[in-house]
Protein backbone atom coordinates (compact mmCIF):
# COMPACT_ATOMS: atom_id res chain seq x y z
CA UNK A 1 0.00 0.00 0.00
CA UNK A 2 2.85 2.39 0.82
CA UNK A 3 4.65 1.65 -2.43
CA UNK A 4 1.47 2.17 -4.42
CA UNK A 5 0.71 5.46 -2.66
CA UNK A 6 4.27 6.70 -3.33
CA UNK A 7 4.30 5.33 -6.90
CA UNK A 8 7.43 3.34 -6.07
CA UNK A 9 8.69 -0.22 -6.31
CA UNK A 10 10.30 -1.10 -2.97
CA UNK A 11 13.03 -3.72 -3.36
CA UNK A 12 14.62 -5.45 -0.30
CA UNK A 13 18.43 -5.14 -0.46
CA UNK A 14 20.90 -7.18 1.61
CA UNK A 15 22.76 -4.89 4.02
CA UNK A 16 24.47 -4.82 7.40
CA UNK A 17 22.24 -1.90 8.38
CA UNK A 18 19.64 -2.62 11.07
CA UNK A 19 17.04 -0.47 12.85
CA UNK A 20 17.65 -1.46 16.47
CA UNK A 21 14.71 0.45 17.96
CA UNK A 22 12.32 3.36 17.55
CA UNK A 23 12.30 5.64 20.60
CA UNK A 24 9.28 7.82 21.36
CA UNK A 25 8.86 10.72 23.75
CA UNK A 26 5.60 9.34 25.23
CA UNK A 27 3.89 5.92 25.29
CA UNK A 28 0.72 7.21 23.56
CA UNK A 29 -0.55 10.49 22.15
CA UNK A 30 -3.77 12.49 22.18
CA UNK A 31 -5.65 12.96 18.91
CA UNK A 32 -4.26 15.94 16.99
CA UNK A 33 -1.10 16.31 19.11
CA UNK A 34 2.55 15.61 18.17
CA UNK A 35 4.70 12.65 19.20
CA UNK A 36 8.48 12.66 18.87
CA UNK A 37 10.09 9.60 17.26
CA UNK A 38 13.79 8.78 16.84
CA UNK A 39 15.41 5.78 15.14
CA UNK A 40 18.39 3.93 16.63
CA UNK A 41 20.57 2.33 13.95
CA UNK A 42 23.25 -0.35 13.89
CA UNK A 43 25.59 -1.65 11.22
CA UNK A 44 27.67 0.19 8.65
CA UNK A 45 26.03 3.08 6.81
CA UNK A 46 26.21 2.58 3.05
CA UNK A 47 27.13 5.43 0.65
CA UNK A 48 24.04 7.03 -0.82
CA UNK A 49 21.70 5.65 1.84
CA UNK A 50 18.98 7.94 3.19
CA UNK A 51 16.60 7.77 6.15
CA UNK A 52 12.88 8.36 5.86
CA UNK A 53 9.56 7.98 7.69
CA UNK A 54 6.40 6.95 5.84
CA UNK A 55 2.80 6.55 6.96
CA UNK A 56 -0.66 6.41 5.40
CA UNK A 57 -3.19 9.13 6.08
CA UNK A 58 -6.86 8.40 6.73
CA UNK A 59 -7.51 9.42 3.12
CA UNK A 60 -5.14 6.71 1.87
CA UNK A 61 -2.32 9.06 0.86
CA UNK A 62 1.29 8.48 1.88
CA UNK A 63 3.13 11.06 3.99
CA UNK A 64 6.95 11.03 3.79
CA UNK A 65 9.47 12.78 6.04
CA UNK A 66 13.29 12.40 5.71
CA UNK A 67 15.72 12.16 8.62
CA UNK A 68 16.27 10.00 11.70
CA UNK A 69 13.90 11.97 13.94
CA UNK A 70 10.27 12.89 13.38
CA UNK A 71 7.61 15.05 15.02
CA UNK A 72 4.60 12.96 14.01
CA UNK A 73 1.25 14.70 14.31
CA UNK A 74 -1.52 12.34 15.33
CA UNK A 75 -4.76 12.29 13.31
CA UNK A 76 -7.87 13.83 14.81
CA UNK A 77 -9.49 10.38 14.98
CA UNK A 78 -8.46 7.99 17.78
CA UNK A 79 -7.13 4.57 16.85
CA UNK A 80 -3.89 2.69 16.20
CA UNK A 81 -1.60 3.89 13.41
CA UNK A 82 1.52 2.40 11.84
CA UNK A 83 4.58 4.53 11.01
CA UNK A 84 7.42 3.01 8.95
CA UNK A 85 11.07 3.99 9.26
CA UNK A 86 13.33 2.97 6.37
CA UNK A 87 16.96 3.15 5.40
CA UNK A 88 16.94 3.08 1.61
CA UNK A 89 18.77 4.04 -1.58
CA UNK A 90 17.78 5.04 -5.08
CA UNK A 91 18.05 2.15 -7.59
CA UNK A 92 16.97 4.22 -10.57
CA UNK A 93 13.57 4.96 -12.03
CA UNK A 94 10.85 4.23 -9.49
CA UNK A 95 12.83 1.44 -7.78
CA UNK A 96 13.86 2.10 -4.17
CA UNK A 97 16.15 -0.32 -2.37
CA UNK A 98 15.17 -0.92 1.28
CA UNK A 99 18.30 -1.66 3.34
CA UNK A 100 16.52 -1.78 6.72
CA UNK A 101 13.03 -1.12 8.02
CA UNK A 102 11.08 -1.02 11.28
CA UNK A 103 7.43 -0.30 11.97
CA UNK A 104 6.13 1.41 15.11
CA UNK A 105 2.45 1.21 16.06
CA UNK A 106 1.16 4.34 17.80
CA UNK A 107 -1.93 4.49 20.00
CA UNK A 108 -3.92 7.69 19.49
CA UNK A 109 -6.46 8.38 22.24
CA UNK A 110 -9.40 10.78 22.54
CA UNK A 111 -8.39 13.13 25.35
CA UNK A 112 -10.06 15.57 27.67
CA UNK A 113 -8.54 18.93 28.61
CA UNK A 114 -6.66 17.54 31.62
CA UNK A 115 -5.00 14.81 29.54
CA UNK A 116 -3.44 16.92 26.80
CA UNK A 117 0.24 17.82 26.61
CA UNK A 118 -0.12 21.28 28.16
CA UNK A 119 -1.28 19.50 31.34
CA UNK A 120 1.61 17.02 31.53
CA UNK A 121 3.30 17.24 34.96
CA UNK A 122 6.82 17.24 33.51
CA UNK A 123 8.16 18.73 30.23
CA UNK A 124 11.74 18.52 28.91
CA UNK A 125 13.20 21.09 26.48
CA UNK A 126 16.54 21.06 24.63
CA UNK A 127 18.66 24.09 23.68
CA UNK A 128 21.93 23.80 21.76
CA UNK A 129 24.65 25.97 23.32
CA UNK A 130 27.46 25.17 20.85
CA UNK A 131 28.57 22.26 18.74
CA UNK A 132 27.87 19.04 20.64
CA UNK A 133 26.84 20.90 23.83
CA UNK A 134 23.19 21.12 24.92
CA UNK A 135 21.25 22.66 27.78
CA UNK A 136 18.48 20.39 29.09
CA UNK A 137 15.72 22.05 31.12
CA UNK A 138 12.70 20.63 32.94
CA UNK A 139 9.48 22.50 33.65
CA UNK A 140 6.86 21.05 35.99
CA UNK A 141 3.17 21.65 36.59
CA UNK A 142 1.20 21.63 39.79
CA UNK A 143 3.63 23.45 42.07
CA UNK A 144 4.97 20.31 43.78
CA UNK A 145 8.52 20.51 45.07
CA UNK A 146 10.95 18.26 43.20
CA UNK A 147 13.73 16.83 45.35
CA UNK A 148 16.01 15.44 42.60
CA UNK A 149 16.34 14.91 38.85
CA UNK A 150 17.93 11.76 37.42
CA UNK A 151 19.24 12.26 33.86
CA UNK A 152 19.96 9.65 31.20
CA UNK A 153 21.59 11.41 28.23
CA UNK A 154 21.26 8.50 25.80
CA UNK A 155 25.02 8.18 25.17
CA UNK A 156 25.77 5.99 28.19
CA UNK A 157 26.23 8.92 30.59
CA UNK A 158 23.93 9.68 33.54
CA UNK A 159 23.74 12.33 36.26
CA UNK A 160 21.63 13.43 39.23
CA UNK A 161 20.96 17.07 40.08
CA UNK A 162 18.90 19.07 42.54
CA UNK A 163 18.28 21.73 39.88
CA UNK A 164 15.86 21.31 36.94
CA UNK A 165 18.56 21.90 34.33
CA UNK A 166 21.92 20.56 33.24
CA UNK A 167 24.42 21.07 30.42
CA UNK A 168 25.77 17.98 28.64
CA UNK A 169 28.44 17.51 25.97
CA UNK A 170 28.12 14.76 23.35
CA UNK A 171 31.15 13.25 21.65
CA UNK A 172 31.44 14.03 17.94
CA UNK A 173 34.09 11.35 17.40
CA UNK A 174 33.42 9.28 14.29
CA UNK A 175 30.93 11.75 12.83
CA UNK A 176 31.66 12.78 9.27
CA UNK A 177 31.42 16.33 8.01
CA UNK A 178 27.88 17.58 8.78
CA UNK A 179 26.76 13.98 9.53
CA UNK A 180 24.02 13.79 12.18
CA UNK A 181 23.50 11.48 15.15
CA UNK A 182 20.46 11.40 17.45
CA UNK A 183 20.18 10.61 21.17
CA UNK A 184 17.18 9.94 23.38
CA UNK A 185 17.31 11.94 26.64
CA UNK A 186 15.20 10.86 29.61
CA UNK A 187 14.76 12.56 32.96
CA UNK A 188 13.07 11.12 36.03
CA UNK A 189 12.01 13.34 38.93
CA UNK A 190 10.62 12.50 42.34
CA UNK A 191 8.29 14.95 44.01
CA UNK A 192 8.20 15.73 47.72
CA UNK A 193 5.10 13.49 47.98
CA UNK A 194 6.98 10.54 46.47
CA UNK A 195 5.36 10.63 43.02
CA UNK A 196 7.66 9.58 40.15
CA UNK A 197 7.53 11.75 37.01
CA UNK A 198 9.33 11.22 33.69
CA UNK A 199 9.89 13.12 30.45
CA UNK A 200 11.69 12.38 27.17
CA UNK A 201 13.25 14.51 24.41
CA UNK A 202 15.63 14.00 21.49
CA UNK A 203 19.03 15.59 20.79
CA UNK A 204 20.52 15.77 17.29
CA UNK A 205 24.29 16.31 17.00
CA UNK A 206 26.17 17.19 13.84
CA UNK A 207 29.75 16.49 12.76
CA UNK A 208 32.27 19.29 12.47
CA UNK A 209 31.92 21.50 9.38
CA UNK A 210 34.64 21.18 6.73
CA UNK A 211 37.93 22.92 7.44
CA UNK A 212 38.35 26.39 6.06
CA UNK A 213 39.70 26.42 2.52
CA UNK A 214 38.96 27.87 -0.88
CA UNK A 215 35.22 28.30 -1.35
CA UNK A 216 33.80 25.81 -3.90
CA UNK A 217 31.75 28.62 -5.46
CA UNK A 218 30.70 32.22 -4.99
CA UNK A 219 27.25 32.50 -3.40
CA UNK A 220 25.00 35.55 -3.46
CA UNK A 221 21.83 35.45 -1.35
CA UNK A 222 19.23 38.19 -1.13
CA UNK A 223 17.55 38.93 2.18
CA UNK A 224 14.25 37.07 2.38
CA UNK A 225 11.20 38.99 1.19
CA UNK A 226 7.57 38.47 2.19
CA UNK A 227 5.26 36.76 -0.32
CA UNK A 228 1.51 37.35 -0.83
CA UNK A 229 0.68 33.91 0.61
CA UNK A 230 2.51 34.68 3.85
CA UNK A 231 5.69 32.82 2.93
CA UNK A 232 9.20 34.13 2.22
CA UNK A 233 11.52 34.12 -0.82
CA UNK A 234 15.31 34.33 -1.05
CA UNK A 235 17.04 34.79 -4.43
CA UNK A 236 20.26 32.78 -5.00
CA UNK A 237 23.14 33.05 -7.43
CA UNK A 238 25.91 30.41 -7.45
CA UNK A 239 28.78 31.35 -9.79
CA UNK A 240 32.57 31.15 -10.19
CA UNK A 241 32.43 27.41 -9.46
CA UNK A 242 36.00 26.09 -9.00
CA UNK A 243 35.25 22.66 -10.50
CA UNK A 244 32.22 20.91 -11.96
CA UNK A 245 29.62 20.32 -9.23
CA UNK A 246 26.66 17.98 -9.31
CA UNK A 247 24.14 19.10 -6.70
CA UNK A 248 22.48 16.28 -4.74
CA UNK A 249 20.30 17.33 -1.81
CA UNK A 250 19.22 20.23 0.37
CA UNK A 251 19.01 19.94 4.14
CA UNK A 252 16.67 22.44 5.83
CA UNK A 253 17.33 22.87 9.55
CA UNK A 254 14.57 24.59 11.54
CA UNK A 255 15.39 25.93 15.00
CA UNK A 256 12.56 26.78 17.39
CA UNK A 257 12.43 29.25 20.25
CA UNK A 258 11.80 26.39 22.71
CA UNK A 259 15.17 24.86 21.77
CA UNK A 260 13.82 22.20 19.42
CA UNK A 261 15.53 21.40 16.13
CA UNK A 262 13.97 19.75 13.07
CA UNK A 263 15.92 18.52 10.03
CA UNK A 264 14.27 17.98 6.63
CA UNK A 265 16.38 16.54 3.79
CA UNK A 266 15.03 16.49 0.23
CA UNK A 267 16.24 16.42 -3.37
CA UNK A 268 17.76 19.82 -4.06
CA UNK A 269 15.54 20.35 -7.12
CA UNK A 270 12.44 20.13 -4.89
CA UNK A 271 13.48 23.18 -2.84
CA UNK A 272 15.71 25.20 -5.17
CA UNK A 273 13.86 26.73 -8.13
CA UNK A 274 16.47 27.20 -10.91
CA UNK A 275 15.67 30.04 -13.32
CA UNK A 276 18.97 29.96 -15.25
CA UNK A 277 21.77 27.41 -15.40
CA UNK A 278 25.34 28.75 -15.25
CA UNK A 279 28.73 27.11 -15.90
CA UNK A 280 30.02 24.09 -13.95
CA UNK A 281 26.87 23.60 -11.93
CA UNK A 282 26.28 27.25 -11.11
CA UNK A 283 22.77 28.62 -11.31
CA UNK A 284 20.47 31.56 -10.71
CA UNK A 285 17.24 30.83 -8.82
CA UNK A 286 15.45 31.08 -5.49
CA UNK A 287 14.13 29.16 -2.47
CA UNK A 288 10.81 29.56 -0.66
CA UNK A 289 9.83 29.22 2.99
CA UNK A 290 6.17 28.32 3.36
CA UNK A 291 3.85 30.06 5.86
CA UNK A 292 3.71 26.88 7.96
CA UNK A 293 7.54 26.71 8.14
CA UNK A 294 7.66 30.34 9.34
CA UNK A 295 4.84 29.84 11.86
CA UNK A 296 5.04 31.37 15.36
CA UNK A 297 7.61 29.46 17.40
CA UNK A 298 10.14 29.27 14.54
CA UNK A 299 13.39 31.04 15.44
CA UNK A 300 15.51 30.51 12.32
CA UNK A 301 15.77 28.32 9.22
CA UNK A 302 19.14 27.27 7.75
CA UNK A 303 19.62 25.65 4.32
CA UNK A 304 22.61 23.42 3.48
CA UNK A 305 23.04 22.55 -0.21
CA UNK A 306 25.18 19.44 -0.77
CA UNK A 307 26.83 18.22 -3.95
CA UNK A 308 29.90 16.45 -5.34
CA UNK A 309 32.76 17.90 -7.37
CA UNK A 310 34.48 16.22 -10.33
CA UNK A 311 36.76 14.22 -7.98
CA UNK A 312 33.84 12.88 -5.94
CA UNK A 313 34.52 15.11 -2.93
CA UNK A 314 31.47 16.46 -1.11
CA UNK A 315 30.93 20.22 -1.22
CA UNK A 316 28.40 22.25 0.73
CA UNK A 317 27.18 25.84 0.70
CA UNK A 318 24.67 27.30 3.15
CA UNK A 319 22.44 30.30 3.80
CA UNK A 320 19.53 31.36 5.98
CA UNK A 321 16.20 31.84 4.14
CA UNK A 322 14.31 33.01 7.25
CA UNK A 323 14.92 34.35 10.75
CA UNK A 324 12.25 35.58 13.13
CA UNK A 325 12.75 39.14 14.29
CA UNK A 326 10.14 38.88 17.04
CA UNK A 327 11.29 37.33 20.32
CA UNK A 328 8.29 35.62 21.99
CA UNK A 329 7.49 36.94 25.43
CA UNK A 330 7.42 34.49 28.37
CA UNK A 331 3.93 33.50 29.43
CA UNK A 332 4.07 35.47 32.66
CA UNK A 333 4.86 38.64 30.69
CA UNK A 334 1.60 38.50 28.78
CA UNK A 335 -0.71 37.34 31.53
CA UNK A 336 -2.83 40.06 33.12
CA UNK A 337 -1.82 40.99 36.66
CA UNK A 338 -3.70 39.31 39.45
CA UNK A 339 -6.07 41.42 41.46
Coordinates of C-alpha atoms in Angstrom, one line a residue:
X1 CA 0.0 0.0 0.0
X2 CA 2.9 2.4 0.8
X3 CA 4.7 1.7 -2.4
X4 CA 1.5 2.2 -4.4
X5 CA 0.7 5.5 -2.7
X6 CA 4.3 6.7 -3.3
X7 CA 4.3 5.3 -6.9
X8 CA 7.4 3.3 -6.1
X9 CA 8.7 -0.2 -6.3
X10 CA 10.3 -1.1 -3.0
X11 CA 13.0 -3.7 -3.4
X12 CA 14.6 -5.5 -0.3
X13 CA 18.4 -5.1 -0.5
X14 CA 20.9 -7.2 1.6
X15 CA 22.8 -4.9 4.0
X16 CA 24.5 -4.8 7.4
X17 CA 22.2 -1.9 8.4
X18 CA 19.6 -2.6 11.1
X19 CA 17.0 -0.5 12.8
X20 CA 17.6 -1.5 16.5
X21 CA 14.7 0.4 18.0
X22 CA 12.3 3.4 17.6
X23 CA 12.3 5.6 20.6
X24 CA 9.3 7.8 21.4
X25 CA 8.9 10.7 23.7
X26 CA 5.6 9.3 25.2
X27 CA 3.9 5.9 25.3
X28 CA 0.7 7.2 23.6
X29 CA -0.5 10.5 22.2
X30 CA -3.8 12.5 22.2
X31 CA -5.6 13.0 18.9
X32 CA -4.3 15.9 17.0
X33 CA -1.1 16.3 19.1
X34 CA 2.6 15.6 18.2
X35 CA 4.7 12.6 19.2
X36 CA 8.5 12.7 18.9
X37 CA 10.1 9.6 17.3
X38 CA 13.8 8.8 16.8
X39 CA 15.4 5.8 15.1
X40 CA 18.4 3.9 16.6
X41 CA 20.6 2.3 14.0
X42 CA 23.3 -0.3 13.9
X43 CA 25.6 -1.6 11.2
X44 CA 27.7 0.2 8.6
X45 CA 26.0 3.1 6.8
X46 CA 26.2 2.6 3.0
X47 CA 27.1 5.4 0.6
X48 CA 24.0 7.0 -0.8
X49 CA 21.7 5.6 1.8
X50 CA 19.0 7.9 3.2
X51 CA 16.6 7.8 6.2
X52 CA 12.9 8.4 5.9
X53 CA 9.6 8.0 7.7
X54 CA 6.4 6.9 5.8
X55 CA 2.8 6.5 7.0
X56 CA -0.7 6.4 5.4
X57 CA -3.2 9.1 6.1
X58 CA -6.9 8.4 6.7
X59 CA -7.5 9.4 3.1
X60 CA -5.1 6.7 1.9
X61 CA -2.3 9.1 0.9
X62 CA 1.3 8.5 1.9
X63 CA 3.1 11.1 4.0
X64 CA 7.0 11.0 3.8
X65 CA 9.5 12.8 6.0
X66 CA 13.3 12.4 5.7
X67 CA 15.7 12.2 8.6
X68 CA 16.3 10.0 11.7
X69 CA 13.9 12.0 13.9
X70 CA 10.3 12.9 13.4
X71 CA 7.6 15.1 15.0
X72 CA 4.6 13.0 14.0
X73 CA 1.2 14.7 14.3
X74 CA -1.5 12.3 15.3
X75 CA -4.8 12.3 13.3
X76 CA -7.9 13.8 14.8
X77 CA -9.5 10.4 15.0
X78 CA -8.5 8.0 17.8
X79 CA -7.1 4.6 16.9
X80 CA -3.9 2.7 16.2
X81 CA -1.6 3.9 13.4
X82 CA 1.5 2.4 11.8
X83 CA 4.6 4.5 11.0
X84 CA 7.4 3.0 9.0
X85 CA 11.1 4.0 9.3
X86 CA 13.3 3.0 6.4
X87 CA 17.0 3.2 5.4
X88 CA 16.9 3.1 1.6
X89 CA 18.8 4.0 -1.6
X90 CA 17.8 5.0 -5.1
X91 CA 18.0 2.2 -7.6
X92 CA 17.0 4.2 -10.6
X93 CA 13.6 5.0 -12.0
X94 CA 10.9 4.2 -9.5
X95 CA 12.8 1.4 -7.8
X96 CA 13.9 2.1 -4.2
X97 CA 16.2 -0.3 -2.4
X98 CA 15.2 -0.9 1.3
X99 CA 18.3 -1.7 3.3
X100 CA 16.5 -1.8 6.7
X101 CA 13.0 -1.1 8.0
X102 CA 11.1 -1.0 11.3
X103 CA 7.4 -0.3 12.0
X104 CA 6.1 1.4 15.1
X105 CA 2.5 1.2 16.1
X106 CA 1.2 4.3 17.8
X107 CA -1.9 4.5 20.0
X108 CA -3.9 7.7 19.5
X109 CA -6.5 8.4 22.2
X110 CA -9.4 10.8 22.5
X111 CA -8.4 13.1 25.4
X112 CA -10.1 15.6 27.7
X113 CA -8.5 18.9 28.6
X114 CA -6.7 17.5 31.6
X115 CA -5.0 14.8 29.5
X116 CA -3.4 16.9 26.8
X117 CA 0.2 17.8 26.6
X118 CA -0.1 21.3 28.2
X119 CA -1.3 19.5 31.3
X120 CA 1.6 17.0 31.5
X121 CA 3.3 17.2 35.0
X122 CA 6.8 17.2 33.5
X123 CA 8.2 18.7 30.2
X124 CA 11.7 18.5 28.9
X125 CA 13.2 21.1 26.5
X126 CA 16.5 21.1 24.6
X127 CA 18.7 24.1 23.7
X128 CA 21.9 23.8 21.8
X129 CA 24.7 26.0 23.3
X130 CA 27.5 25.2 20.9
X131 CA 28.6 22.3 18.7
X132 CA 27.9 19.0 20.6
X133 CA 26.8 20.9 23.8
X134 CA 23.2 21.1 24.9
X135 CA 21.3 22.7 27.8
X136 CA 18.5 20.4 29.1
X137 CA 15.7 22.0 31.1
X138 CA 12.7 20.6 32.9
X139 CA 9.5 22.5 33.7
X140 CA 6.9 21.0 36.0
X141 CA 3.2 21.6 36.6
X142 CA 1.2 21.6 39.8
X143 CA 3.6 23.4 42.1
X144 CA 5.0 20.3 43.8
X145 CA 8.5 20.5 45.1
X146 CA 10.9 18.3 43.2
X147 CA 13.7 16.8 45.3
X148 CA 16.0 15.4 42.6
X149 CA 16.3 14.9 38.9
X150 CA 17.9 11.8 37.4
X151 CA 19.2 12.3 33.9
X152 CA 20.0 9.6 31.2
X153 CA 21.6 11.4 28.2
X154 CA 21.3 8.5 25.8
X155 CA 25.0 8.2 25.2
X156 CA 25.8 6.0 28.2
X157 CA 26.2 8.9 30.6
X158 CA 23.9 9.7 33.5
X159 CA 23.7 12.3 36.3
X160 CA 21.6 13.4 39.2
X161 CA 21.0 17.1 40.1
X162 CA 18.9 19.1 42.5
X163 CA 18.3 21.7 39.9
X164 CA 15.9 21.3 36.9
X165 CA 18.6 21.9 34.3
X166 CA 21.9 20.6 33.2
X167 CA 24.4 21.1 30.4
X168 CA 25.8 18.0 28.6
X169 CA 28.4 17.5 26.0
X170 CA 28.1 14.8 23.3
X171 CA 31.1 13.3 21.7
X172 CA 31.4 14.0 17.9
X173 CA 34.1 11.4 17.4
X174 CA 33.4 9.3 14.3
X175 CA 30.9 11.7 12.8
X176 CA 31.7 12.8 9.3
X177 CA 31.4 16.3 8.0
X178 CA 27.9 17.6 8.8
X179 CA 26.8 14.0 9.5
X180 CA 24.0 13.8 12.2
X181 CA 23.5 11.5 15.1
X182 CA 20.5 11.4 17.4
X183 CA 20.2 10.6 21.2
X184 CA 17.2 9.9 23.4
X185 CA 17.3 11.9 26.6
X186 CA 15.2 10.9 29.6
X187 CA 14.8 12.6 33.0
X188 CA 13.1 11.1 36.0
X189 CA 12.0 13.3 38.9
X190 CA 10.6 12.5 42.3
X191 CA 8.3 15.0 44.0
X192 CA 8.2 15.7 47.7
X193 CA 5.1 13.5 48.0
X194 CA 7.0 10.5 46.5
X195 CA 5.4 10.6 43.0
X196 CA 7.7 9.6 40.1
X197 CA 7.5 11.7 37.0
X198 CA 9.3 11.2 33.7
X199 CA 9.9 13.1 30.4
X200 CA 11.7 12.4 27.2
X201 CA 13.2 14.5 24.4
X202 CA 15.6 14.0 21.5
X203 CA 19.0 15.6 20.8
X204 CA 20.5 15.8 17.3
X205 CA 24.3 16.3 17.0
X206 CA 26.2 17.2 13.8
X207 CA 29.8 16.5 12.8
X208 CA 32.3 19.3 12.5
X209 CA 31.9 21.5 9.4
X210 CA 34.6 21.2 6.7
X211 CA 37.9 22.9 7.4
X212 CA 38.3 26.4 6.1
X213 CA 39.7 26.4 2.5
X214 CA 39.0 27.9 -0.9
X215 CA 35.2 28.3 -1.3
X216 CA 33.8 25.8 -3.9
X217 CA 31.7 28.6 -5.5
X218 CA 30.7 32.2 -5.0
X219 CA 27.2 32.5 -3.4
X220 CA 25.0 35.5 -3.5
X221 CA 21.8 35.4 -1.4
X222 CA 19.2 38.2 -1.1
X223 CA 17.5 38.9 2.2
X224 CA 14.3 37.1 2.4
X225 CA 11.2 39.0 1.2
X226 CA 7.6 38.5 2.2
X227 CA 5.3 36.8 -0.3
X228 CA 1.5 37.4 -0.8
X229 CA 0.7 33.9 0.6
X230 CA 2.5 34.7 3.9
X231 CA 5.7 32.8 2.9
X232 CA 9.2 34.1 2.2
X233 CA 11.5 34.1 -0.8
X234 CA 15.3 34.3 -1.1
X235 CA 17.0 34.8 -4.4
X236 CA 20.3 32.8 -5.0
X237 CA 23.1 33.1 -7.4
X238 CA 25.9 30.4 -7.5
X239 CA 28.8 31.3 -9.8
X240 CA 32.6 31.1 -10.2
X241 CA 32.4 27.4 -9.5
X242 CA 36.0 26.1 -9.0
X243 CA 35.2 22.7 -10.5
X244 CA 32.2 20.9 -12.0
X245 CA 29.6 20.3 -9.2
X246 CA 26.7 18.0 -9.3
X247 CA 24.1 19.1 -6.7
X248 CA 22.5 16.3 -4.7
X249 CA 20.3 17.3 -1.8
X250 CA 19.2 20.2 0.4
X251 CA 19.0 19.9 4.1
X252 CA 16.7 22.4 5.8
X253 CA 17.3 22.9 9.5
X254 CA 14.6 24.6 11.5
X255 CA 15.4 25.9 15.0
X256 CA 12.6 26.8 17.4
X257 CA 12.4 29.2 20.3
X258 CA 11.8 26.4 22.7
X259 CA 15.2 24.9 21.8
X260 CA 13.8 22.2 19.4
X261 CA 15.5 21.4 16.1
X262 CA 14.0 19.7 13.1
X263 CA 15.9 18.5 10.0
X264 CA 14.3 18.0 6.6
X265 CA 16.4 16.5 3.8
X266 CA 15.0 16.5 0.2
X267 CA 16.2 16.4 -3.4
X268 CA 17.8 19.8 -4.1
X269 CA 15.5 20.4 -7.1
X270 CA 12.4 20.1 -4.9
X271 CA 13.5 23.2 -2.8
X272 CA 15.7 25.2 -5.2
X273 CA 13.9 26.7 -8.1
X274 CA 16.5 27.2 -10.9
X275 CA 15.7 30.0 -13.3
X276 CA 19.0 30.0 -15.3
X277 CA 21.8 27.4 -15.4
X278 CA 25.3 28.8 -15.3
X279 CA 28.7 27.1 -15.9
X280 CA 30.0 24.1 -14.0
X281 CA 26.9 23.6 -11.9
X282 CA 26.3 27.3 -11.1
X283 CA 22.8 28.6 -11.3
X284 CA 20.5 31.6 -10.7
X285 CA 17.2 30.8 -8.8
X286 CA 15.5 31.1 -5.5
X287 CA 14.1 29.2 -2.5
X288 CA 10.8 29.6 -0.7
X289 CA 9.8 29.2 3.0
X290 CA 6.2 28.3 3.4
X291 CA 3.9 30.1 5.9
X292 CA 3.7 26.9 8.0
X293 CA 7.5 26.7 8.1
X294 CA 7.7 30.3 9.3
X295 CA 4.8 29.8 11.9
X296 CA 5.0 31.4 15.4
X297 CA 7.6 29.5 17.4
X298 CA 10.1 29.3 14.5
X299 CA 13.4 31.0 15.4
X300 CA 15.5 30.5 12.3
X301 CA 15.8 28.3 9.2
X302 CA 19.1 27.3 7.8
X303 CA 19.6 25.7 4.3
X304 CA 22.6 23.4 3.5
X305 CA 23.0 22.5 -0.2
X306 CA 25.2 19.4 -0.8
X307 CA 26.8 18.2 -3.9
X308 CA 29.9 16.5 -5.3
X309 CA 32.8 17.9 -7.4
X310 CA 34.5 16.2 -10.3
X311 CA 36.8 14.2 -8.0
X312 CA 33.8 12.9 -5.9
X313 CA 34.5 15.1 -2.9
X314 CA 31.5 16.5 -1.1
X315 CA 30.9 20.2 -1.2
X316 CA 28.4 22.2 0.7
X317 CA 27.2 25.8 0.7
X318 CA 24.7 27.3 3.1
X319 CA 22.4 30.3 3.8
X320 CA 19.5 31.4 6.0
X321 CA 16.2 31.8 4.1
X322 CA 14.3 33.0 7.2
X323 CA 14.9 34.4 10.8
X324 CA 12.2 35.6 13.1
X325 CA 12.8 39.1 14.3
X326 CA 10.1 38.9 17.0
X327 CA 11.3 37.3 20.3
X328 CA 8.3 35.6 22.0
X329 CA 7.5 36.9 25.4
X330 CA 7.4 34.5 28.4
X331 CA 3.9 33.5 29.4
X332 CA 4.1 35.5 32.7
X333 CA 4.9 38.6 30.7
X334 CA 1.6 38.5 28.8
X335 CA -0.7 37.3 31.5
X336 CA -2.8 40.1 33.1
X337 CA -1.8 41.0 36.7
X338 CA -3.7 39.3 39.5
X339 CA -6.1 41.4 41.5

